[in-house]
mmCIF file of C-alpha atoms in Angstrom:
data_model
loop_
_atom_site.group_PDB
_atom_site.id
_atom_site.type_symbol
_atom_site.label_atom_id
_atom_site.label_comp_id
_atom_site.label_asym_id
_atom_site.label_seq_id
_atom_site.Cartn_x
_atom_site.Cartn_y
_atom_site.Cartn_z
ATOM 1 C CA MET K 151 269.214 287.350 81.564
ATOM 2 C CA LYS K 152 272.765 285.946 81.363
ATOM 3 C CA TRP K 153 273.740 282.292 81.816
ATOM 4 C CA PHE K 154 276.952 280.326 82.132
ATOM 5 C CA GLY K 155 279.723 280.898 79.628
ATOM 6 C CA LEU K 156 283.427 280.186 79.615
ATOM 7 C CA VAL K 157 284.061 282.882 82.204
ATOM 8 C CA ALA K 158 281.437 281.478 84.558
ATOM 9 C CA ALA K 159 282.845 277.970 84.121
ATOM 10 C CA LEU K 160 286.355 279.254 85.095
ATOM 11 C CA THR K 161 284.749 281.070 87.991
ATOM 12 C CA ILE K 162 283.259 277.865 89.378
ATOM 13 C CA LEU K 163 286.578 276.045 89.152
ATOM 14 C CA ALA K 164 288.108 278.916 91.130
ATOM 15 C CA LEU K 165 285.251 278.717 93.657
ATOM 16 C CA LEU K 166 285.866 275.074 94.284
ATOM 17 C CA SER K 167 289.536 275.689 95.112
ATOM 18 C CA ASN K 168 288.933 278.741 97.258
ATOM 19 C CA SER K 169 289.375 278.177 100.970
ATOM 20 C CA VAL K 170 287.464 281.086 102.415
ATOM 21 C CA ALA K 171 285.095 279.649 105.033
ATOM 22 C CA LEU K 172 281.430 280.452 104.859
ATOM 23 C CA ALA K 173 279.074 281.161 107.753
ATOM 24 C CA VAL K 174 275.522 280.373 106.849
ATOM 25 C CA GLU K 175 273.725 282.240 109.588
ATOM 26 C CA SER K 176 274.256 285.945 109.069
ATOM 27 C CA ASN K 177 270.670 287.295 109.230
ATOM 28 C CA LYS K 178 269.145 289.495 111.857
ATOM 29 C CA PRO K 179 266.683 287.504 114.043
ATOM 30 C CA THR K 180 263.940 290.077 113.395
ATOM 31 C CA VAL K 181 263.687 289.205 109.663
ATOM 32 C CA ARG K 182 260.368 287.555 108.891
ATOM 33 C CA LEU K 183 260.532 284.189 107.069
ATOM 34 C CA SER K 184 256.992 284.096 105.787
ATOM 35 C CA TRP K 185 253.904 286.406 105.653
ATOM 36 C CA SER K 186 250.443 286.713 104.398
ATOM 37 C CA ILE K 187 249.740 287.986 100.880
ATOM 38 C CA GLU K 188 246.511 288.447 98.957
ATOM 39 C CA LYS K 189 244.639 285.148 98.873
ATOM 40 C CA GLY K 190 247.575 283.238 100.169
ATOM 41 C CA HIS K 191 250.932 283.215 101.837
ATOM 42 C CA PHE K 192 254.583 283.808 100.855
ATOM 43 C CA PHE K 193 257.320 281.626 102.178
ATOM 44 C CA THR K 194 261.172 282.099 102.045
ATOM 45 C CA GLU K 195 262.136 278.982 103.952
ATOM 46 C CA ALA K 196 262.891 276.806 100.908
ATOM 47 C CA ASN K 197 264.471 279.443 98.681
ATOM 48 C CA GLY K 198 267.920 277.822 98.696
ATOM 49 C CA PHE K 199 269.609 280.527 100.772
ATOM 50 C CA PRO K 200 270.531 280.623 104.476
ATOM 51 C CA SER K 201 267.475 281.176 106.586
ATOM 52 C CA GLY K 202 266.359 284.759 106.723
ATOM 53 C CA SER K 203 269.112 286.054 104.388
ATOM 54 C CA SER K 204 266.979 286.699 101.305
ATOM 55 C CA PRO K 205 263.407 287.968 100.801
ATOM 56 C CA LYS K 206 262.912 285.715 97.697
ATOM 57 C CA GLY K 207 260.819 282.642 97.906
ATOM 58 C CA TYR K 208 257.581 281.138 96.681
ATOM 59 C CA SER K 209 253.933 282.207 96.952
ATOM 60 C CA ILE K 210 251.129 279.788 97.276
ATOM 61 C CA VAL K 211 247.700 281.304 96.528
ATOM 62 C CA ASP K 212 244.064 280.778 95.443
ATOM 63 C CA ASP K 213 243.138 282.343 92.148
ATOM 64 C CA LYS K 214 241.025 281.574 89.043
ATOM 65 C CA GLU K 215 243.407 278.916 87.903
ATOM 66 C CA ALA K 216 243.640 276.847 91.073
ATOM 67 C CA GLN K 217 243.155 276.903 94.881
ATOM 68 C CA PHE K 218 246.535 275.757 95.974
ATOM 69 C CA TRP K 219 246.568 277.763 99.219
ATOM 70 C CA SER K 220 243.242 276.288 100.416
ATOM 71 C CA GLU K 221 244.278 272.781 99.445
ATOM 72 C CA PHE K 222 247.705 273.217 101.014
ATOM 73 C CA GLN K 223 246.022 273.976 104.316
ATOM 74 C CA ARG K 224 243.492 271.154 103.934
ATOM 75 C CA LEU K 225 246.212 268.614 103.365
ATOM 76 C CA GLY K 226 248.066 269.621 106.545
ATOM 77 C CA GLY K 227 250.082 272.685 105.610
ATOM 78 C CA VAL K 228 253.764 273.036 106.518
ATOM 79 C CA ASP K 229 253.673 270.317 109.218
ATOM 80 C CA ARG K 230 252.715 267.577 106.749
ATOM 81 C CA LEU K 231 253.903 268.903 103.303
ATOM 82 C CA GLY K 232 256.905 271.114 104.218
ATOM 83 C CA TYR K 233 257.376 274.571 102.794
ATOM 84 C CA PRO K 234 256.456 275.547 99.234
ATOM 85 C CA ALA K 235 259.574 274.918 97.093
ATOM 86 C CA SER K 236 258.607 276.043 93.617
ATOM 87 C CA ARG K 237 256.436 278.303 91.538
ATOM 88 C CA ARG K 238 253.558 276.746 89.534
ATOM 89 C CA PHE K 239 254.435 274.680 86.500
ATOM 90 C CA MET K 240 252.884 272.053 84.209
ATOM 91 C CA TRP K 241 253.544 268.377 84.904
ATOM 92 C CA GLY K 242 251.789 265.500 83.229
ATOM 93 C CA GLY K 243 249.270 267.997 81.687
ATOM 94 C CA PHE K 244 248.168 269.503 85.026
ATOM 95 C CA LEU K 245 249.064 272.649 86.916
ATOM 96 C CA THR K 246 251.506 271.706 89.703
ATOM 97 C CA GLN K 247 253.366 273.158 92.686
ATOM 98 C CA LEU K 248 256.093 271.556 94.673
ATOM 99 C CA THR K 249 256.557 271.566 98.407
ATOM 100 C CA GLN K 250 259.553 270.085 100.264
ATOM 101 C CA LYS K 251 257.725 266.807 100.911
ATOM 102 C CA ALA K 252 255.231 266.543 98.094
ATOM 103 C CA MET K 253 254.096 267.473 94.605
ATOM 104 C CA LEU K 254 250.679 269.145 94.556
ATOM 105 C CA GLN K 255 248.576 268.801 91.399
ATOM 106 C CA TRP K 256 245.431 270.693 90.704
ATOM 107 C CA ARG K 257 242.639 268.730 89.133
ATOM 108 C CA PRO K 258 240.187 271.301 87.680
ATOM 109 C CA ASN K 259 237.326 268.868 87.134
ATOM 110 C CA GLU K 260 237.249 267.930 90.784
ATOM 111 C CA LYS K 261 238.459 271.369 92.036
ATOM 112 C CA LYS K 262 240.979 269.741 94.450
ATOM 113 C CA VAL K 263 244.666 268.866 94.721
ATOM 114 C CA TYR K 264 246.035 265.353 94.441
ATOM 115 C CA LEU K 265 249.493 264.333 95.497
ATOM 116 C CA VAL K 266 251.636 263.088 92.636
ATOM 117 C CA ASN K 267 253.486 259.700 92.893
ATOM 118 C CA VAL K 268 256.854 261.371 92.795
ATOM 119 C CA PHE K 269 258.994 258.282 92.940
ATOM 120 C CA ASP K 270 256.871 256.473 90.372
ATOM 121 C CA ASP K 271 257.431 259.386 87.996
ATOM 122 C CA LEU K 272 261.176 259.457 88.632
ATOM 123 C CA SER K 273 261.265 255.726 87.864
ATOM 124 C CA LYS K 274 259.541 256.448 84.521
ATOM 125 C CA LEU K 275 262.126 259.067 83.867
ATOM 126 C CA GLY K 276 264.923 256.494 84.309
ATOM 127 C CA LYS K 277 266.251 257.899 87.632
ATOM 128 C CA ASP K 278 266.252 254.732 89.714
ATOM 129 C CA ASP K 279 270.083 254.187 89.474
ATOM 130 C CA TRP K 280 270.687 257.804 90.497
ATOM 131 C CA LEU K 281 268.145 257.534 93.354
ATOM 132 C CA HIS K 282 269.901 254.380 94.660
ATOM 133 C CA ALA K 283 273.445 255.681 94.416
ATOM 134 C CA ALA K 284 272.882 259.319 95.472
ATOM 135 C CA ARG K 285 269.954 259.168 97.836
ATOM 136 C CA SER K 286 269.949 255.559 99.085
ATOM 137 C CA THR K 287 266.504 254.890 97.657
ATOM 138 C CA PRO K 288 265.729 251.207 97.032
ATOM 139 C CA ARG K 289 264.890 250.150 93.517
ATOM 140 C CA PRO K 290 261.317 249.372 92.697
ATOM 141 C CA LEU K 291 259.680 245.893 93.078
ATOM 142 C CA GLU K 292 259.625 243.486 90.179
ATOM 143 C CA PRO K 293 256.703 244.352 87.706
ATOM 144 C CA ASN K 294 254.799 241.131 88.441
ATOM 145 C CA PHE K 295 254.796 241.624 92.228
ATOM 146 C CA ASP K 296 251.060 242.286 92.409
ATOM 147 C CA LYS K 297 250.189 239.448 89.974
ATOM 148 C CA ALA K 298 246.430 239.298 89.525
ATOM 149 C CA ASN K 299 245.457 240.473 93.006
ATOM 150 C CA ASP K 300 242.392 242.645 93.592
ATOM 151 C CA TRP K 301 242.903 246.033 95.225
ATOM 152 C CA SER K 302 242.499 244.841 98.790
ATOM 153 C CA ALA K 303 245.057 242.081 98.259
ATOM 154 C CA VAL K 304 247.477 244.628 96.686
ATOM 155 C CA VAL K 305 247.197 246.856 99.688
ATOM 156 C CA ARG K 306 247.610 243.946 102.113
ATOM 157 C CA ASP K 307 250.748 242.548 100.391
ATOM 158 C CA ARG K 308 252.377 245.904 99.981
ATOM 159 C CA LEU K 309 251.818 247.000 103.528
ATOM 160 C CA ALA K 310 253.308 243.702 104.631
ATOM 161 C CA LEU K 311 256.644 244.921 103.117
ATOM 162 C CA VAL K 312 256.862 247.830 105.495
ATOM 163 C CA LYS K 313 255.594 245.830 108.429
ATOM 164 C CA ALA K 314 258.773 243.763 108.243
ATOM 165 C CA ARG K 315 260.313 246.472 110.386
ATOM 166 C CA PRO K 316 257.682 247.431 113.054
ATOM 167 C CA VAL K 317 259.275 250.854 113.894
ATOM 168 C CA MET K 318 259.101 251.852 110.227
ATOM 169 C CA PHE K 319 255.526 250.726 109.958
ATOM 170 C CA LYS K 320 254.689 252.659 113.088
ATOM 171 C CA ARG K 321 256.013 255.834 111.484
ATOM 172 C CA TYR K 322 253.999 255.089 108.308
ATOM 173 C CA GLU K 323 250.745 254.560 110.101
ATOM 174 C CA SER K 324 251.277 257.562 112.392
ATOM 175 C CA ALA K 325 250.191 259.820 109.556
ATOM 176 C CA PRO K 326 246.387 260.699 109.615
ATOM 177 C CA ASP K 327 246.009 259.150 106.191
ATOM 178 C CA PRO K 328 249.224 257.384 105.218
ATOM 179 C CA LEU K 329 247.821 255.986 101.971
ATOM 180 C CA ALA K 330 246.952 259.450 100.850
ATOM 181 C CA LEU K 331 250.151 261.118 102.047
ATOM 182 C CA TYR K 332 252.789 258.505 101.282
ATOM 183 C CA GLY K 333 251.084 256.017 98.991
ATOM 184 C CA LEU K 334 251.801 252.343 98.991
ATOM 185 C CA PRO K 335 255.289 250.714 99.341
ATOM 186 C CA THR K 336 256.961 250.188 95.985
ATOM 187 C CA SER K 337 260.106 248.330 97.231
ATOM 188 C CA ARG K 338 261.182 245.879 99.836
ATOM 189 C CA ILE K 339 263.053 247.153 102.871
ATOM 190 C CA GLU K 340 266.746 247.416 101.986
ATOM 191 C CA ASP K 341 269.842 247.616 104.183
ATOM 192 C CA MET K 342 271.622 250.748 102.941
ATOM 193 C CA GLY K 343 274.593 250.437 105.256
ATOM 194 C CA ASN K 344 273.919 253.041 108.020
ATOM 195 C CA HIS K 345 270.116 252.717 107.716
ATOM 196 C CA TYR K 346 267.223 250.698 106.409
ATOM 197 C CA ALA K 347 265.053 252.171 103.735
ATOM 198 C CA ILE K 348 261.793 251.442 101.982
ATOM 199 C CA ARG K 349 260.503 253.281 98.928
ATOM 200 C CA LEU K 350 256.909 254.406 98.725
ATOM 201 C CA GLN K 351 254.967 256.068 95.915
ATOM 202 C CA ARG K 352 255.468 259.478 97.411
ATOM 203 C CA ALA K 353 258.130 259.097 100.091
ATOM 204 C CA VAL K 354 261.168 257.116 101.427
ATOM 205 C CA ILE K 355 261.081 255.959 105.021
ATOM 206 C CA GLN K 356 264.427 255.492 106.715
ATOM 207 C CA GLU K 357 265.396 253.760 109.992
ATOM 208 C CA TRP K 358 268.829 254.777 111.167
ATOM 209 C CA LYS K 359 271.264 252.164 112.530
ATOM 210 C CA VAL K 360 273.829 254.809 113.773
ATOM 211 C CA ASP K 361 273.791 258.326 115.065
ATOM 212 C CA THR K 362 273.908 260.934 112.325
ATOM 213 C CA PRO K 363 273.688 264.739 112.447
ATOM 214 C CA TRP K 364 269.991 264.566 111.566
ATOM 215 C CA ALA K 365 268.853 261.490 113.435
ATOM 216 C CA LYS K 366 269.783 259.199 116.319
ATOM 217 C CA ALA K 367 270.266 255.432 116.052
ATOM 218 C CA GLY K 368 266.775 253.809 116.005
ATOM 219 C CA GLU K 369 265.061 257.008 114.895
ATOM 220 C CA VAL K 370 262.822 256.933 111.748
ATOM 221 C CA THR K 371 262.789 259.753 109.243
ATOM 222 C CA VAL K 372 260.940 260.447 106.005
ATOM 223 C CA ALA K 373 262.898 261.797 103.116
ATOM 224 C CA ASN K 374 261.638 264.972 101.461
ATOM 225 C CA ALA K 375 260.337 263.885 98.100
ATOM 226 C CA GLY K 376 260.002 267.383 96.753
ATOM 227 C CA ASP K 377 263.578 268.299 97.657
ATOM 228 C CA ILE K 378 264.832 265.127 95.966
ATOM 229 C CA LEU K 379 262.796 265.938 92.860
ATOM 230 C CA LYS K 380 264.425 269.363 92.694
ATOM 231 C CA GLU K 381 267.888 267.828 93.051
ATOM 232 C CA VAL K 382 267.302 265.327 90.157
ATOM 233 C CA ASP K 383 266.906 268.478 87.999
ATOM 234 C CA VAL K 384 264.004 267.331 85.847
ATOM 235 C CA LEU K 385 261.766 270.318 86.513
ATOM 236 C CA PRO K 386 261.602 273.450 84.247
ATOM 237 C CA PHE K 387 264.314 275.780 85.416
ATOM 238 C CA ILE K 388 261.954 278.722 85.991
ATOM 239 C CA ALA K 389 259.796 276.573 88.241
ATOM 240 C CA THR K 390 262.445 276.396 90.986
ATOM 241 C CA TRP K 391 263.769 279.905 90.505
ATOM 242 C CA PRO K 392 262.731 281.841 93.697
ATOM 243 C CA GLU K 393 260.368 284.701 92.965
ATOM 244 C CA ASN K 394 260.227 288.205 94.414
ATOM 245 C CA PRO K 395 257.646 288.789 97.188
ATOM 246 C CA PRO K 396 254.666 290.787 96.036
ATOM 247 C CA SER K 397 255.333 294.529 96.100
ATOM 248 C CA GLY K 398 254.379 296.205 99.306
ATOM 249 C CA THR K 399 254.172 292.978 101.344
ATOM 250 C CA TRP K 400 257.736 292.988 102.772
ATOM 251 C CA ASP K 401 260.075 295.353 104.630
ATOM 252 C CA LEU K 402 262.883 296.610 102.365
ATOM 253 C CA THR K 403 264.705 297.913 105.470
ATOM 254 C CA ALA K 404 264.667 294.687 107.398
ATOM 255 C CA GLY K 405 268.410 294.139 107.070
ATOM 256 C CA TYR K 406 268.639 290.988 104.894
ATOM 257 C CA ARG K 407 272.273 289.882 104.591
ATOM 258 C CA MET K 408 274.234 286.740 103.836
ATOM 259 C CA LEU K 409 277.817 285.484 103.630
ATOM 260 C CA GLY K 410 279.108 283.798 100.538
ATOM 261 C CA LYS K 411 281.237 284.310 97.454
ATOM 262 C CA ALA K 412 281.559 287.231 95.089
ATOM 263 C CA THR K 413 282.598 286.532 91.461
ATOM 264 C CA TRP K 414 282.833 288.692 88.423
ATOM 265 C CA TYR K 415 281.734 288.508 84.850
ATOM 266 C CA GLY K 416 282.699 290.299 81.665
ATOM 267 C CA GLY K 417 284.145 289.315 78.297
ATOM 268 C CA PRO K 418 281.360 288.022 76.104
ATOM 269 C CA PHE K 419 278.630 289.568 78.406
ATOM 270 C CA HIS K 420 279.982 293.140 77.887
ATOM 271 C CA GLY K 421 277.516 294.982 75.722
ATOM 272 C CA GLN K 422 274.784 292.451 76.173
ATOM 273 C CA VAL K 423 271.253 293.188 77.533
ATOM 274 C CA MET K 424 270.917 292.601 81.293
ATOM 275 C CA ALA K 425 267.871 291.214 83.025
ATOM 276 C CA ASN K 426 266.543 294.757 83.726
ATOM 277 C CA GLY K 427 266.797 295.640 80.065
ATOM 278 C CA GLN K 428 269.871 297.865 80.235
ATOM 279 C CA ILE K 429 273.148 297.208 78.382
ATOM 280 C CA TYR K 430 275.876 295.574 80.581
ATOM 281 C CA ASP K 431 279.106 297.602 81.008
ATOM 282 C CA GLU K 432 281.899 295.682 82.635
ATOM 283 C CA ASN K 433 283.496 299.026 83.439
ATOM 284 C CA ASP K 434 280.651 300.185 85.625
ATOM 285 C CA PRO K 435 281.566 299.256 89.271
ATOM 286 C CA THR K 436 277.994 299.703 90.470
ATOM 287 C CA THR K 437 276.444 296.831 88.484
ATOM 288 C CA ILE K 438 275.721 293.646 90.417
ATOM 289 C CA ALA K 439 274.112 290.428 89.252
ATOM 290 C CA SER K 440 272.346 288.543 92.009
ATOM 291 C CA ASN K 441 269.771 285.771 92.361
ATOM 292 C CA SER K 442 269.276 286.501 96.092
ATOM 293 C CA TYR K 443 267.675 289.948 95.868
ATOM 294 C CA PRO K 444 265.148 291.625 93.600
ATOM 295 C CA LEU K 445 266.239 293.697 90.553
ATOM 296 C CA GLY K 446 266.820 297.293 91.562
ATOM 297 C CA SER K 447 267.998 296.398 95.055
ATOM 298 C CA ARG K 448 270.876 298.381 96.555
ATOM 299 C CA LEU K 449 273.529 296.057 98.034
ATOM 300 C CA ARG K 450 276.644 296.609 100.121
ATOM 301 C CA VAL K 451 279.250 294.034 99.300
ATOM 302 C CA ARG K 452 281.930 293.832 101.949
ATOM 303 C CA ARG K 453 285.012 291.606 101.958
ATOM 304 C CA LEU K 454 285.164 289.139 104.869
ATOM 305 C CA ASP K 455 288.679 290.231 105.585
ATOM 306 C CA GLN K 456 287.488 293.824 105.955
ATOM 307 C CA LYS K 457 289.788 295.139 103.277
ATOM 308 C CA GLY K 458 287.145 296.834 101.163
ATOM 309 C CA GLU K 459 283.498 297.289 100.267
ATOM 310 C CA ILE K 460 281.430 298.605 97.440
ATOM 311 C CA ILE K 461 277.795 299.649 97.030
ATOM 312 C CA GLY K 462 275.965 298.764 93.861
ATOM 313 C CA VAL K 463 272.566 297.940 92.355
ATOM 314 C CA VAL K 464 271.152 294.549 91.250
ATOM 315 C CA ARG K 465 270.661 294.995 87.558
ATOM 316 C CA ASP K 466 271.183 291.424 86.356
ATOM 317 C CA THR K 467 270.743 287.764 87.284
ATOM 318 C CA GLY K 468 272.592 284.607 86.281
ATOM 319 C CA GLY K 469 272.805 280.839 86.276
ATOM 320 C CA PHE K 470 274.950 280.647 89.369
ATOM 321 C CA LYS K 471 273.833 279.226 92.678
ATOM 322 C CA TYR K 472 274.598 279.799 96.323
ATOM 323 C CA PRO K 473 277.251 280.148 97.822
ATOM 324 C CA ILE K 474 277.829 282.666 95.007
ATOM 325 C CA VAL K 475 275.826 285.642 96.295
ATOM 326 C CA ALA K 476 277.003 288.399 93.984
ATOM 327 C CA ASP K 477 278.439 288.380 90.478
ATOM 328 C CA LEU K 478 280.133 291.794 90.106
ATOM 329 C CA SER K 479 281.227 293.691 87.057
ATOM 330 C CA LYS K 480 284.884 293.503 86.325
ATOM 331 C CA ALA K 481 285.327 297.083 87.553
ATOM 332 C CA GLY K 482 283.396 296.364 90.700
ATOM 333 C CA PHE K 483 285.475 293.256 91.407
ATOM 334 C CA ILE K 484 288.647 295.222 91.069
ATOM 335 C CA LYS K 485 287.327 298.050 93.149
ATOM 336 C CA LEU K 486 286.606 295.537 95.911
ATOM 337 C CA GLY K 487 290.221 294.668 95.896
ATOM 338 C CA GLY K 488 289.953 291.508 93.819
ATOM 339 C CA HIS K 489 292.246 290.375 91.027
ATOM 340 C CA PRO K 490 290.345 289.163 87.909
ATOM 341 C CA GLY K 491 292.672 286.137 87.744
ATOM 342 C CA GLU K 492 291.637 284.995 91.235
ATOM 343 C CA GLY K 493 287.937 285.172 90.361
ATOM 344 C CA VAL K 494 286.464 284.722 93.880
ATOM 345 C CA ILE K 495 286.282 286.718 97.101
ATOM 346 C CA GLY K 496 284.647 285.797 100.364
ATOM 347 C CA VAL K 497 282.013 288.523 101.100
ATOM 348 C CA GLU K 498 279.108 289.625 103.185
ATOM 349 C CA VAL K 499 276.253 291.050 101.138
ATOM 350 C CA GLU K 500 273.679 293.315 102.808
ATOM 351 C CA LEU K 501 270.418 294.681 101.403
ATOM 352 C CA LEU K 502 270.300 298.488 101.900
ATOM 353 C CA PRO K 503 267.219 300.684 102.146
ATOM 354 C CA PRO K 504 266.283 302.403 98.932
ATOM 355 C CA LYS K 505 267.458 305.948 98.487
#
């Protein structure tokens, strides 16, 4: 598996200066977004690619290690927790899996899932300044806020913080079990400019003062704790890497496709072992590195300006992220009509049926 080097760094600089517009909805409407698998379900919705453009995603299942699928459903499923957004990984000594809105942690002694206090953990990791600046998350309360109160007094005083804005408290208590889902408030309500926000153990509640693309003035939203945790980049890399759907559970001829950027790699990678175990040859125009489609997939890479296309095979992966959808061999990039010095071409990538 190859990762960023000097060539890739230069590629990203070229990407940032490239002006080819991207369209994010290029999939056929018949593509399934999720489907049943043995002892669980497979979801593509939070794979980091445009909806329906890639078959990769995350499975959530019951097995001898943990019953995440059963617990996911017990806790409210997609409606309450969002879509699965990671593979399984270890966190705080326990087997864990992330959803868009929560972090599920399996407790083997009790044979059940608990929801992790995501924002408390981020505070321990020293991320409060980043959360405040990048995601308008209020900083935590002073350490002596609870003083010597018993539990009932702690709950009363902390709930009083969110009650300061009735519409925010209404959203909080609208959950079937808000204490279990969101936890207690861990900050005061703060005016963040275009909205008010309050931090909870496992969520951030926001009341918007102006119209935005995602909410109207006066509307209350709940930030996706799991998505924020992924953005902070404190999880093991492999945990958030979308996985292939189990063999035989998905339709290889469904017509998955996406628009994005094609780059190229060569130089120090030439002669190195690829993700499929073969040796990389930058002079082979059929080699493609992709994180969007499984190894062995046949892809058609077509320029957006309709000036050329190539067909190749996914033999490698890399450390790049969407909107880069294909990292071509040097020969493949040239065959597509690109100049190595440019580094980036706007393309449409389409998954082809196997021969």
